[in-house]
Short mmCIF file of C-alpha atoms and ligand atoms in Angstrom, two decimals:
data_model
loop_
_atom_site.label_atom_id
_atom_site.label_comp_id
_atom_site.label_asym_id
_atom_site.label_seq_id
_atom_site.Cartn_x
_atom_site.Cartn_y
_atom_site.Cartn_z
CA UNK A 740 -20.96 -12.18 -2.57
CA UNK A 741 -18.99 -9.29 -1.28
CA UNK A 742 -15.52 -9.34 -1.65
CA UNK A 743 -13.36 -7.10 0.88
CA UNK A 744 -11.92 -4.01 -0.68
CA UNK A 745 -8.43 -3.88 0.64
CA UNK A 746 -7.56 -1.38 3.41
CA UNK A 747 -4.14 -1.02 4.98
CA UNK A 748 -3.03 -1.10 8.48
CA UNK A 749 -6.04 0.22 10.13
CA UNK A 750 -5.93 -0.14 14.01
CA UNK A 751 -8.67 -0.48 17.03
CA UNK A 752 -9.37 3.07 18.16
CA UNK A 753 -13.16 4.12 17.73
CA UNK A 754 -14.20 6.79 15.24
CA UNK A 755 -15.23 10.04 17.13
CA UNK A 756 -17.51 12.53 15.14
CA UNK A 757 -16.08 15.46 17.02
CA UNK A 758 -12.03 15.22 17.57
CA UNK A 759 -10.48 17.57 15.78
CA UNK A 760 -10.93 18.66 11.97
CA UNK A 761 -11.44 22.41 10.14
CA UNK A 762 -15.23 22.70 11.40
CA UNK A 763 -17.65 22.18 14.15
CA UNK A 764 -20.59 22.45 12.13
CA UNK A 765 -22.83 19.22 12.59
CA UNK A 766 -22.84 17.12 9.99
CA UNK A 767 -24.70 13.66 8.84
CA UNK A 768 -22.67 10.62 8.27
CA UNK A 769 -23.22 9.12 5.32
CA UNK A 770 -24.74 5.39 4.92
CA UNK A 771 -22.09 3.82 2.83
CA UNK A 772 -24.34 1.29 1.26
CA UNK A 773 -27.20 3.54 -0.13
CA UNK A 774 -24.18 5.53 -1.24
CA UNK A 775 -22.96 2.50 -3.14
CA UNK A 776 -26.37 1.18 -4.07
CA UNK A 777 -26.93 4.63 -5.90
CA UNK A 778 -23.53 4.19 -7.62
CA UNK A 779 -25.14 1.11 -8.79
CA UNK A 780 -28.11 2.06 -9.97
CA UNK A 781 -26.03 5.10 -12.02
CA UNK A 782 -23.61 2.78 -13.07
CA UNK A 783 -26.32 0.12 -14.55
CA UNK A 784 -28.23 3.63 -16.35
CA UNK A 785 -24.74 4.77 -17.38
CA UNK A 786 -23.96 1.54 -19.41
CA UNK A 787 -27.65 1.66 -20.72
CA UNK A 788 -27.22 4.35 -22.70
CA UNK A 789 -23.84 3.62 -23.72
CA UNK A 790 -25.60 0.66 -25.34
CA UNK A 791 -25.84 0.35 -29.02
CA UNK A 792 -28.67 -2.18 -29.95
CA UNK A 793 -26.92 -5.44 -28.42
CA UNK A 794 -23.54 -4.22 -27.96
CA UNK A 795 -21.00 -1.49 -26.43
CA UNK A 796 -18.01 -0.44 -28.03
CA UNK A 797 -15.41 -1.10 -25.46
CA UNK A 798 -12.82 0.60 -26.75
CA UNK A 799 -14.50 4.00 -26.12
CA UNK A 800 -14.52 5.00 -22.67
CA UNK A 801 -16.34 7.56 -20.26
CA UNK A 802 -14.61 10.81 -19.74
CA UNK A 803 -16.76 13.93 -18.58
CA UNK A 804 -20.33 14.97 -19.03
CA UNK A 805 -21.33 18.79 -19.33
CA UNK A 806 -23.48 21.00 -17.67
CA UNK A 807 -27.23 20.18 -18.97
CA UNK A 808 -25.68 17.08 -20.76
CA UNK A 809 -26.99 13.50 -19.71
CA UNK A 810 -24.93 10.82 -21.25
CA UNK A 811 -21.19 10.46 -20.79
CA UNK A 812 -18.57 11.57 -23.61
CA UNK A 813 -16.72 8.82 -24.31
CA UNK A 814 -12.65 8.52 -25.51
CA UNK A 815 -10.97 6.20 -27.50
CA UNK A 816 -8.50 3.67 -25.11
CA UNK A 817 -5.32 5.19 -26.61
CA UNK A 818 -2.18 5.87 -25.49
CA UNK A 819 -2.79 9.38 -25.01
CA UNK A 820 -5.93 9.19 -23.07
CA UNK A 821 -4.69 9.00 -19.34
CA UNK A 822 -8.39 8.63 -17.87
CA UNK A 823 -9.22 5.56 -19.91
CA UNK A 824 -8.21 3.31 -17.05
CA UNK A 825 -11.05 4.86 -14.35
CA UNK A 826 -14.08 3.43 -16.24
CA UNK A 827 -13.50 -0.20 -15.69
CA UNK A 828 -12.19 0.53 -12.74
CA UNK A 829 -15.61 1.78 -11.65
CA UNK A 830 -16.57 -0.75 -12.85
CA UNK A 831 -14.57 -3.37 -10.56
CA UNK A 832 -15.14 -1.36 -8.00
CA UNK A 833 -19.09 -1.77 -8.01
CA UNK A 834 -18.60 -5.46 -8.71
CA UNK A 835 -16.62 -5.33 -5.69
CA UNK A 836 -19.46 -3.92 -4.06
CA UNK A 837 -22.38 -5.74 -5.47
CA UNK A 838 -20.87 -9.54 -6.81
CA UNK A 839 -22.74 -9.04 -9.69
CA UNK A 840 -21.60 -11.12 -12.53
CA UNK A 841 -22.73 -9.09 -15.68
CA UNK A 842 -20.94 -6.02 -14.11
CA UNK A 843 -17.80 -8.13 -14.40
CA UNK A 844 -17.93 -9.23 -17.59
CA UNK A 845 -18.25 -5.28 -18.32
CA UNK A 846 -15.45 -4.72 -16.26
CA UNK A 847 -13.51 -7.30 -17.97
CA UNK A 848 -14.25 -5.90 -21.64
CA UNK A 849 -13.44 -2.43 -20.83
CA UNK A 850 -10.51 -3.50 -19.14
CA UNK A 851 -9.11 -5.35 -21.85
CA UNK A 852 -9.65 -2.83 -24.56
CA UNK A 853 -6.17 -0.99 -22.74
CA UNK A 854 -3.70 -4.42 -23.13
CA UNK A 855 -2.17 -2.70 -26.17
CA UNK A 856 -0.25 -0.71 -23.09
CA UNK A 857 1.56 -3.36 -22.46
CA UNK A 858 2.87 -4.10 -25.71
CA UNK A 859 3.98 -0.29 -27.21
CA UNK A 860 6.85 1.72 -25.88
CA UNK A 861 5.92 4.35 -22.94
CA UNK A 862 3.93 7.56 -23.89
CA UNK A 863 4.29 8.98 -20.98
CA UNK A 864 3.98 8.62 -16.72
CA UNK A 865 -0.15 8.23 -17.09
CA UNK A 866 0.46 4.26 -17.24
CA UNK A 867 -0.36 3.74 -13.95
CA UNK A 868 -4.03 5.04 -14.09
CA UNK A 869 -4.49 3.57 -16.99
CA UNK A 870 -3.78 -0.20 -15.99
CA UNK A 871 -3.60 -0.23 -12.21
CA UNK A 872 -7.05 1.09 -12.03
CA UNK A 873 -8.31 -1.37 -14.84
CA UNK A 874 -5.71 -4.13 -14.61
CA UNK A 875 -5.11 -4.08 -11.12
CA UNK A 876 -8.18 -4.11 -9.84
CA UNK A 877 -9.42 -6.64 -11.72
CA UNK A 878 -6.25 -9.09 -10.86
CA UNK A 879 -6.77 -8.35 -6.97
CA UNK A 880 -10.80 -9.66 -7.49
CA UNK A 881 -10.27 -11.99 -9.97
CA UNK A 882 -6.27 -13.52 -9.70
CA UNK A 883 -6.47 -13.93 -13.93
CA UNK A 884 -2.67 -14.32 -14.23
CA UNK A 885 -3.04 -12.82 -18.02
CA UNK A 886 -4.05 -9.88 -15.76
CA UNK A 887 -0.48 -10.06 -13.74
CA UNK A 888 1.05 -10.59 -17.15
CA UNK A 889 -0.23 -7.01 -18.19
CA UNK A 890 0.13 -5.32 -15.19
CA UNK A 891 4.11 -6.57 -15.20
CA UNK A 892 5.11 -6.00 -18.57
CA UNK A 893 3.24 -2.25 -18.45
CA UNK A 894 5.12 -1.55 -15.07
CA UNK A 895 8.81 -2.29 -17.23
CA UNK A 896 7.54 -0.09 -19.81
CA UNK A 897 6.86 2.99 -17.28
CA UNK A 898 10.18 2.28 -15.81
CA UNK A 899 11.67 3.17 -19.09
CA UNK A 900 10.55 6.88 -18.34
CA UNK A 901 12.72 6.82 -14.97
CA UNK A 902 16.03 9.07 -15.44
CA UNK A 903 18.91 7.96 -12.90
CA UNK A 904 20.56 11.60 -13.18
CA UNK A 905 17.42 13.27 -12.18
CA UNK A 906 16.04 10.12 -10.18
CA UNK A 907 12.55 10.46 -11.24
CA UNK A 908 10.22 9.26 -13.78
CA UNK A 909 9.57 11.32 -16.63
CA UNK A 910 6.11 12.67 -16.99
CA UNK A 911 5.71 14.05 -20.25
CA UNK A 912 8.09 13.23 -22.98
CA UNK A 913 6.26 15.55 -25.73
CA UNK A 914 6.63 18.47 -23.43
CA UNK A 915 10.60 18.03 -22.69
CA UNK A 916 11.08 20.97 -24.95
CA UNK A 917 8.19 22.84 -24.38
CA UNK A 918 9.49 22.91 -20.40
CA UNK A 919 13.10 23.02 -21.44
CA UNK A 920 14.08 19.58 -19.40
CA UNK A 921 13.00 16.89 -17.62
CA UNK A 922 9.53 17.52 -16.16
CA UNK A 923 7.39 15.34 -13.37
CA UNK A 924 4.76 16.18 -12.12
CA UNK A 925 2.57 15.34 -8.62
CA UNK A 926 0.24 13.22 -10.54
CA UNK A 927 2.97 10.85 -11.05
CA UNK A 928 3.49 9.75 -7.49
CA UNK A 929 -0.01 7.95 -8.35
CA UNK A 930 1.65 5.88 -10.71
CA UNK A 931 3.96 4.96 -8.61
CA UNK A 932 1.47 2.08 -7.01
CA UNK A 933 1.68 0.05 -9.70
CA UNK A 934 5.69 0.09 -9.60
CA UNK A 935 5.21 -1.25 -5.75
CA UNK A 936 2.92 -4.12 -6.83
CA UNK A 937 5.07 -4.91 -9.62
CA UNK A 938 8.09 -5.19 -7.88
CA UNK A 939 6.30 -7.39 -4.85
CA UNK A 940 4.99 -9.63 -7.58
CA UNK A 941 8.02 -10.72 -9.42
CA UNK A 942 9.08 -7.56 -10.98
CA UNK A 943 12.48 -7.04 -9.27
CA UNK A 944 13.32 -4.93 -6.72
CA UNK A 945 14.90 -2.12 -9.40
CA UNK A 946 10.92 -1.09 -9.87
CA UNK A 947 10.76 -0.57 -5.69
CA UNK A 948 14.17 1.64 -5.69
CA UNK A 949 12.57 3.94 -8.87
CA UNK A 950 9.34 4.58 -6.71
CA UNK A 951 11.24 4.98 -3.78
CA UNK A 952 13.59 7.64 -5.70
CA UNK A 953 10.80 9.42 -7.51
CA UNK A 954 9.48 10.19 -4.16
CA UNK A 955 12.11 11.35 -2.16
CA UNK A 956 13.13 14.00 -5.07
CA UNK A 957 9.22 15.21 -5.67
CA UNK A 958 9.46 15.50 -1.58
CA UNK A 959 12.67 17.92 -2.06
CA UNK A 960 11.50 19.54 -5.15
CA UNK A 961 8.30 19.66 -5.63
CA UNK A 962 6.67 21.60 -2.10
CA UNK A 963 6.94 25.15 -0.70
CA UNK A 964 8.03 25.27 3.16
CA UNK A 965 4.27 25.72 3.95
CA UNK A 966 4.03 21.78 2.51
CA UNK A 967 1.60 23.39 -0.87
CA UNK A 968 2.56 21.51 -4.16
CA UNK A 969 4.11 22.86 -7.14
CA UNK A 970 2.68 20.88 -9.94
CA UNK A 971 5.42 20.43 -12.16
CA UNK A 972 9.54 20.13 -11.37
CA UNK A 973 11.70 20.73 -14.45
CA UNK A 974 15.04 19.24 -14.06
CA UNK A 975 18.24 19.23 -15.81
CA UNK A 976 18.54 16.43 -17.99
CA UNK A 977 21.95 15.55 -17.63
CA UNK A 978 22.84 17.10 -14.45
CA UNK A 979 19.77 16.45 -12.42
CA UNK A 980 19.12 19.75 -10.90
CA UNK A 981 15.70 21.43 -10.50
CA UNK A 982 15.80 24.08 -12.87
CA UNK A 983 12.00 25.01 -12.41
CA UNK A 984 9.03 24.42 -10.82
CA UNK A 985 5.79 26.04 -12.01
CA UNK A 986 1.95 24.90 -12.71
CA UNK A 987 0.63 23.53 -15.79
CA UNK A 988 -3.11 23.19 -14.76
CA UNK A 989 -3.06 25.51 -11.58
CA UNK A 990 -3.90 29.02 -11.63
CA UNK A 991 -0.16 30.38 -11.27
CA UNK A 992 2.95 28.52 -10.21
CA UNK A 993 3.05 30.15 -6.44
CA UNK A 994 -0.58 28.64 -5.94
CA UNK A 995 -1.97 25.23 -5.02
CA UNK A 996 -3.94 23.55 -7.12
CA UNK A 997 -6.60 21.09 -5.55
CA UNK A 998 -6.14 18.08 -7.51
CA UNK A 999 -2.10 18.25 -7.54
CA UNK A 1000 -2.44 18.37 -3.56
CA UNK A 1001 -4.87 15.66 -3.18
CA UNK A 1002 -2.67 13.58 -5.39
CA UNK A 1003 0.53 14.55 -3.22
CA UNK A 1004 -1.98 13.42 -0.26
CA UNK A 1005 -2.80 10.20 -1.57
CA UNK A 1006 0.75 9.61 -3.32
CA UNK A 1007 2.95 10.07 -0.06
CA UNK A 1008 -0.16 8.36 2.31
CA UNK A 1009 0.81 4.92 -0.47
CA UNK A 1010 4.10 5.62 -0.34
CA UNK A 1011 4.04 5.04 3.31
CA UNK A 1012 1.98 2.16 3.19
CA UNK A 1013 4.01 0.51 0.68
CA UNK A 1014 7.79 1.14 2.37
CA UNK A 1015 6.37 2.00 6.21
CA UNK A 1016 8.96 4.32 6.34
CA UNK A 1017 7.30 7.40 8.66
CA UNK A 1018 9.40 10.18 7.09
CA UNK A 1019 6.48 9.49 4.47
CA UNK A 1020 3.83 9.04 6.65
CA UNK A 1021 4.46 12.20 8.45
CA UNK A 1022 5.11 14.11 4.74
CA UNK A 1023 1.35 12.70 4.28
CA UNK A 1024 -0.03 14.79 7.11
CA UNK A 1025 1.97 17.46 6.66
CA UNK A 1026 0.81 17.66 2.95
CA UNK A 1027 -2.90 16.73 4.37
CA UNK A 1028 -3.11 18.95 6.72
CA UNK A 1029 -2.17 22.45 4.73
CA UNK A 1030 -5.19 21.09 2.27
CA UNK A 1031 -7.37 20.89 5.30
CA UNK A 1032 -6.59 23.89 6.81
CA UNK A 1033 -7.92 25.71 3.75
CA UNK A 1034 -10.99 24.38 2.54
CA UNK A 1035 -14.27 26.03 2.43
CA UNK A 1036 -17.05 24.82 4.39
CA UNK A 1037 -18.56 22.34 2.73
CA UNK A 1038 -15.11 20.20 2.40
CA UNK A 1039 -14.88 20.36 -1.29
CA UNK A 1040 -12.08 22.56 -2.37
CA UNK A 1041 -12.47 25.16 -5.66
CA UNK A 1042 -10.06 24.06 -8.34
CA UNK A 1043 -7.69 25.96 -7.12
CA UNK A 1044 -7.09 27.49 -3.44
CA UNK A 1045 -6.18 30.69 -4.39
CA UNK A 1046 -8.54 30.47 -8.09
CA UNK A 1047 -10.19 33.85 -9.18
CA UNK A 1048 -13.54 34.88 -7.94
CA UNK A 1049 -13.58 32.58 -5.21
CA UNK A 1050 -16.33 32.37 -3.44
CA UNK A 1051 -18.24 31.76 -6.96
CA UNK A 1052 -15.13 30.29 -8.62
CA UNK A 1053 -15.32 26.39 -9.88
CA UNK A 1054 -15.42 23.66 -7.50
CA UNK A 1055 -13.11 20.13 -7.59
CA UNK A 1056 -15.01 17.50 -6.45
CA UNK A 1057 -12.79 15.56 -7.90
CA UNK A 1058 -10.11 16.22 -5.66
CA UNK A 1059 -12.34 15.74 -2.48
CA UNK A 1060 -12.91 12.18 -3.65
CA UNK A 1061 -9.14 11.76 -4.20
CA UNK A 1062 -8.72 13.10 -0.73
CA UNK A 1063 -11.71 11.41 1.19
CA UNK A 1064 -10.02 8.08 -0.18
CA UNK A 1065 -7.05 8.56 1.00
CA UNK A 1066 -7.60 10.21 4.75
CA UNK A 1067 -9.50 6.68 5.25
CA UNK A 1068 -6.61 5.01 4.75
CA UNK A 1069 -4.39 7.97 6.60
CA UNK A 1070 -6.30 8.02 9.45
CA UNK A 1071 -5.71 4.16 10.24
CA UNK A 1072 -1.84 4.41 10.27
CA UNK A 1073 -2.36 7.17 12.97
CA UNK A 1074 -4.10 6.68 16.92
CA UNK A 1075 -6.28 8.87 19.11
CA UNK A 1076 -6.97 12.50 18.27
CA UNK A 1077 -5.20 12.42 14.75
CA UNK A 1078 -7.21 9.07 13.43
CA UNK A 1079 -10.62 11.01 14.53
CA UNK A 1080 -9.53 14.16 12.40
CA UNK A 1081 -8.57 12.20 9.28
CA UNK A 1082 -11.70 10.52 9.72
CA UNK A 1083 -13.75 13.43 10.85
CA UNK A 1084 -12.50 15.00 7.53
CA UNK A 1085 -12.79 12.33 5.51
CA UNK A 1086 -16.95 11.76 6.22
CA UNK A 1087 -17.30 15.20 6.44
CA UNK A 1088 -16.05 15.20 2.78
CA UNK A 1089 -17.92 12.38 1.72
CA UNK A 1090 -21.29 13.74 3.42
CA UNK A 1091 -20.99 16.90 1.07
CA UNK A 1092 -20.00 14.83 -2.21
CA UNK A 1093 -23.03 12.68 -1.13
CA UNK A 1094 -25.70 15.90 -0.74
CA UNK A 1095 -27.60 17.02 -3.78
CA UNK A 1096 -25.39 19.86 -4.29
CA UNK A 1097 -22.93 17.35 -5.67
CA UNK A 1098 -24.44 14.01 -6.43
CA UNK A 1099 -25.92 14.06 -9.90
CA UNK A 1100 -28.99 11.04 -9.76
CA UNK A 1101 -31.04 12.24 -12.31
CA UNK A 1102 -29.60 15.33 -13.94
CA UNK A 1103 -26.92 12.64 -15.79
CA UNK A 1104 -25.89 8.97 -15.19
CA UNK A 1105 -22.10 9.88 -13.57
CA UNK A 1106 -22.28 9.89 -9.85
CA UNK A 1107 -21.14 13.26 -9.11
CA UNK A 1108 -20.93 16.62 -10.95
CA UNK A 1109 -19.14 19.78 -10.40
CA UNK A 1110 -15.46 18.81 -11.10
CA UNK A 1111 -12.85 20.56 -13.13
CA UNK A 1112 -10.24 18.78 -15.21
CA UNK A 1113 -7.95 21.82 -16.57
CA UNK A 1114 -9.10 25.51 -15.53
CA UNK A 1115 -6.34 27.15 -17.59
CA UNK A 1116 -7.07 25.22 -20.81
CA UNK A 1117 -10.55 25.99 -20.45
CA UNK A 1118 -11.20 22.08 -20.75
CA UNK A 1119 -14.07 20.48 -18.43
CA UNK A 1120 -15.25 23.32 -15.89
CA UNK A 1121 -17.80 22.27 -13.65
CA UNK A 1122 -18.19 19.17 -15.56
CA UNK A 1123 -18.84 14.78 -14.43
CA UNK A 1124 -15.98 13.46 -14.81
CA UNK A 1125 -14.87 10.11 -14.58
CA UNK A 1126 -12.20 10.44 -11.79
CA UNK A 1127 -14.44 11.79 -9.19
CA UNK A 1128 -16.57 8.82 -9.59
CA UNK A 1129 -13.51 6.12 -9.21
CA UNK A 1130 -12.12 7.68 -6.31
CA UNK A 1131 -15.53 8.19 -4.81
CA UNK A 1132 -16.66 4.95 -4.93
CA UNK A 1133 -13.34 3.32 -3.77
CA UNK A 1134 -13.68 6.19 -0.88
CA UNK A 1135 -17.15 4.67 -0.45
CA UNK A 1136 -15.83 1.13 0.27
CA UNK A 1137 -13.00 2.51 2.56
CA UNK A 1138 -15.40 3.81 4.62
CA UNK A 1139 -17.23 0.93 4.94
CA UNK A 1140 -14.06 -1.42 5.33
CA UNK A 1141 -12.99 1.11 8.24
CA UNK A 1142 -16.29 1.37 9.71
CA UNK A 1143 -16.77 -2.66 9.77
CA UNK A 1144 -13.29 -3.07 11.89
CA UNK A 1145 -14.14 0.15 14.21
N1 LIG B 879 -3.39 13.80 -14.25
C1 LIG B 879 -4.02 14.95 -14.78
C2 LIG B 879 -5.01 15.59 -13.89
O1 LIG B 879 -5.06 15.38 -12.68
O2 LIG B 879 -5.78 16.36 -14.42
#
């Protein structure tokens, strides 16, 4: 069985390998099913050893995996654990790929170990990884309406974090003080997906205006003229001005952090997809093609573009996979030369995530290593974690998608 992962407005013109893009080095395509089939094969060794006897707990989910660690180090599906949504969305994602039954019924348990979200008060912004990537990938293979249900009442409760004065959601409600206001930050224009598909599926069109606003204030507040990311906008709470606008997981607030651009790339690139309004569209390249312009050879970007001891400074594959995954779907709302450099850039990426440099096979059961979570913290340097592998797999089927209409 293969069920088509969806892909968004993609047009006629033919790939080329050599239009545009940062580098003319040669470089393999990758064959997008013995990608997938070795995302399989991780995935079924993954769940192996998170196997107890008979049983998993599925209310403990995958988060990272260490240097010279094998297993994944799993988190309890709580409120406060924004990446416990990316696990069963993995696993969707290789049912999607494979129609195998048993990985569904995984899916299915891990996915319903996070319906307490939609029955507790907002925590903060993160709801939108959490369920869309569980929740709503299961309801777009499987139509459960109990899944719609969740997906509905959990899109209300992020709503609750939107501020009319300020006119976008609230990221972090712990940290109001702690920033002195308001703060959002670019990972929030993610979450802004599962507003859309709310409001298109009976949720009212107040959830389409809040996604609509949160985006056209990050666009005014939240880039440099040169179209790099601040990660976090504080704002007044009352007034609505941007009092601030500095990094919480970058390496200082004048410099751009990988993952916070490849979410602003794959934020505004949705964002356009979901209104088709091309002030969006064209934000997307502008935001896309800054990132581009930048990268190091191998199309995988250090944690941070301007990070310390670059060239031997941490890499972000994490953000490549957010990025590959979204210059898919980029490059089919544009024509000619621009579609072939999305593209170009987007299988060059995936050709170096794919390598042995980056894919783990058998050093652990993730599908990729060399990611970093939060530099400044000191928290998962150079670590598997499980946000590479859900965008890289979902990058994995866009590129099949694309190349089966092209
Ligand atoms: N949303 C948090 C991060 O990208 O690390």
């Amino acid at each position: 069985m293969k069920i088509n992962n969806v892909l968004w407005g993609i047009g006629l013109a033919v790939l080329s390998a050599c239009a545009g893009g940062k580098s003319a080095q040669p470089f393999e395509r990758i064959d997008a099913d013995k990608e997938l089939a070795y995302c399989d094969a991780q995935l079924h060794r993954a769940l192996d050893s998170l196997r107890k006897g008979d049983t998993i707990d599925y209310t403990m989910e995958p988060r990272n995996i260490y240097p010279g660690e094998s297993a994944w180090n799993c988190r309890k599906a709580t409120k406060e654990e924004w990446t416990a949504g990316f696990w069963p969305g993995v696993l969707w994602y290789d049912y999607e790929a494979t129609g195998n039954d048993s990985i569904r019924k995984e899916a299915e348990r891990f996915t319903e170990s996070l319906g307490f979200l939609a029955t507790i008060p907002a925590y903060d912004h993160d709801l939108g990884f959490l369920v869309y990537c569980s929740y709503g990938n299961g309801y777009r293979l499987t139509q459960n309406p109990e899944y719609k249900e969740v997906i509905l009442a959990v899109a209300d409760s992020l709503a609750t974090l939107f501020n009319p004065a300020v006119g976008t959601i609230l990221s972090w409600p712990r940290n109001v003080e702690m920033y002195g206001g308001h703060n959002t930050i670019m990972d929030n224009m993610l979450n802004l997906e599962m507003l859309f598909w709310a409001s298109r599926n009976g949720g009212g069109k107040r959830l389409y205006d809040i996604a609509v606003s949160h985006a056209d204030k990050t666009m005014q507040n939240q880039f440099r003229p040169d179209y790099t990311s601040y990660h976090v906008a504080v704002y007044d709470t009352v007034s609505g001005k941007c009092i601030k606008q500095c990094t919480h997981q970058g390496y200082a607030d004048s410099t751009m952090w990988a993952r916070g651009q490849a979410w602003a790339v794959y934020g505004y690139t949705m964002v356009y997809r979901e209104t088709k309004d091309t002030k969006y569209l064209d934000f997307a390249k502008k935001v896309t093609d800054v990132y581009l312009e930048r990268l190091p050879e191998d199309y995988v970007p250090y944690w941070d573009f301007s990070a310390p001891g670059i060239p031997d400074a941490p890499k972000d594959a994490s953000a490549a996979c957010v990025v590959a995954s979204a210059l898919i779907e980029l490059a089919g709302y544009c024509e000619g030369a621009e579609r072939a450099k999305y593209i170009e850039a987007a299988e060059r990426m995936l050709a170096s995530l794919s390598s042995d440099k980056y894919q783990s096979r058998d050093k652990n059961v993730a599908f990729l290593m060399h990611s970093t979570g939060h530099w400044p913290a000191k928290s998962e340097i150079d670590a598997s974690i499980i946000y590479a592998d859900y965008y890289y797999i979902e990058a994995l089927l866009r590129l099949k998608a694309y190349r089966e209409i092209h």
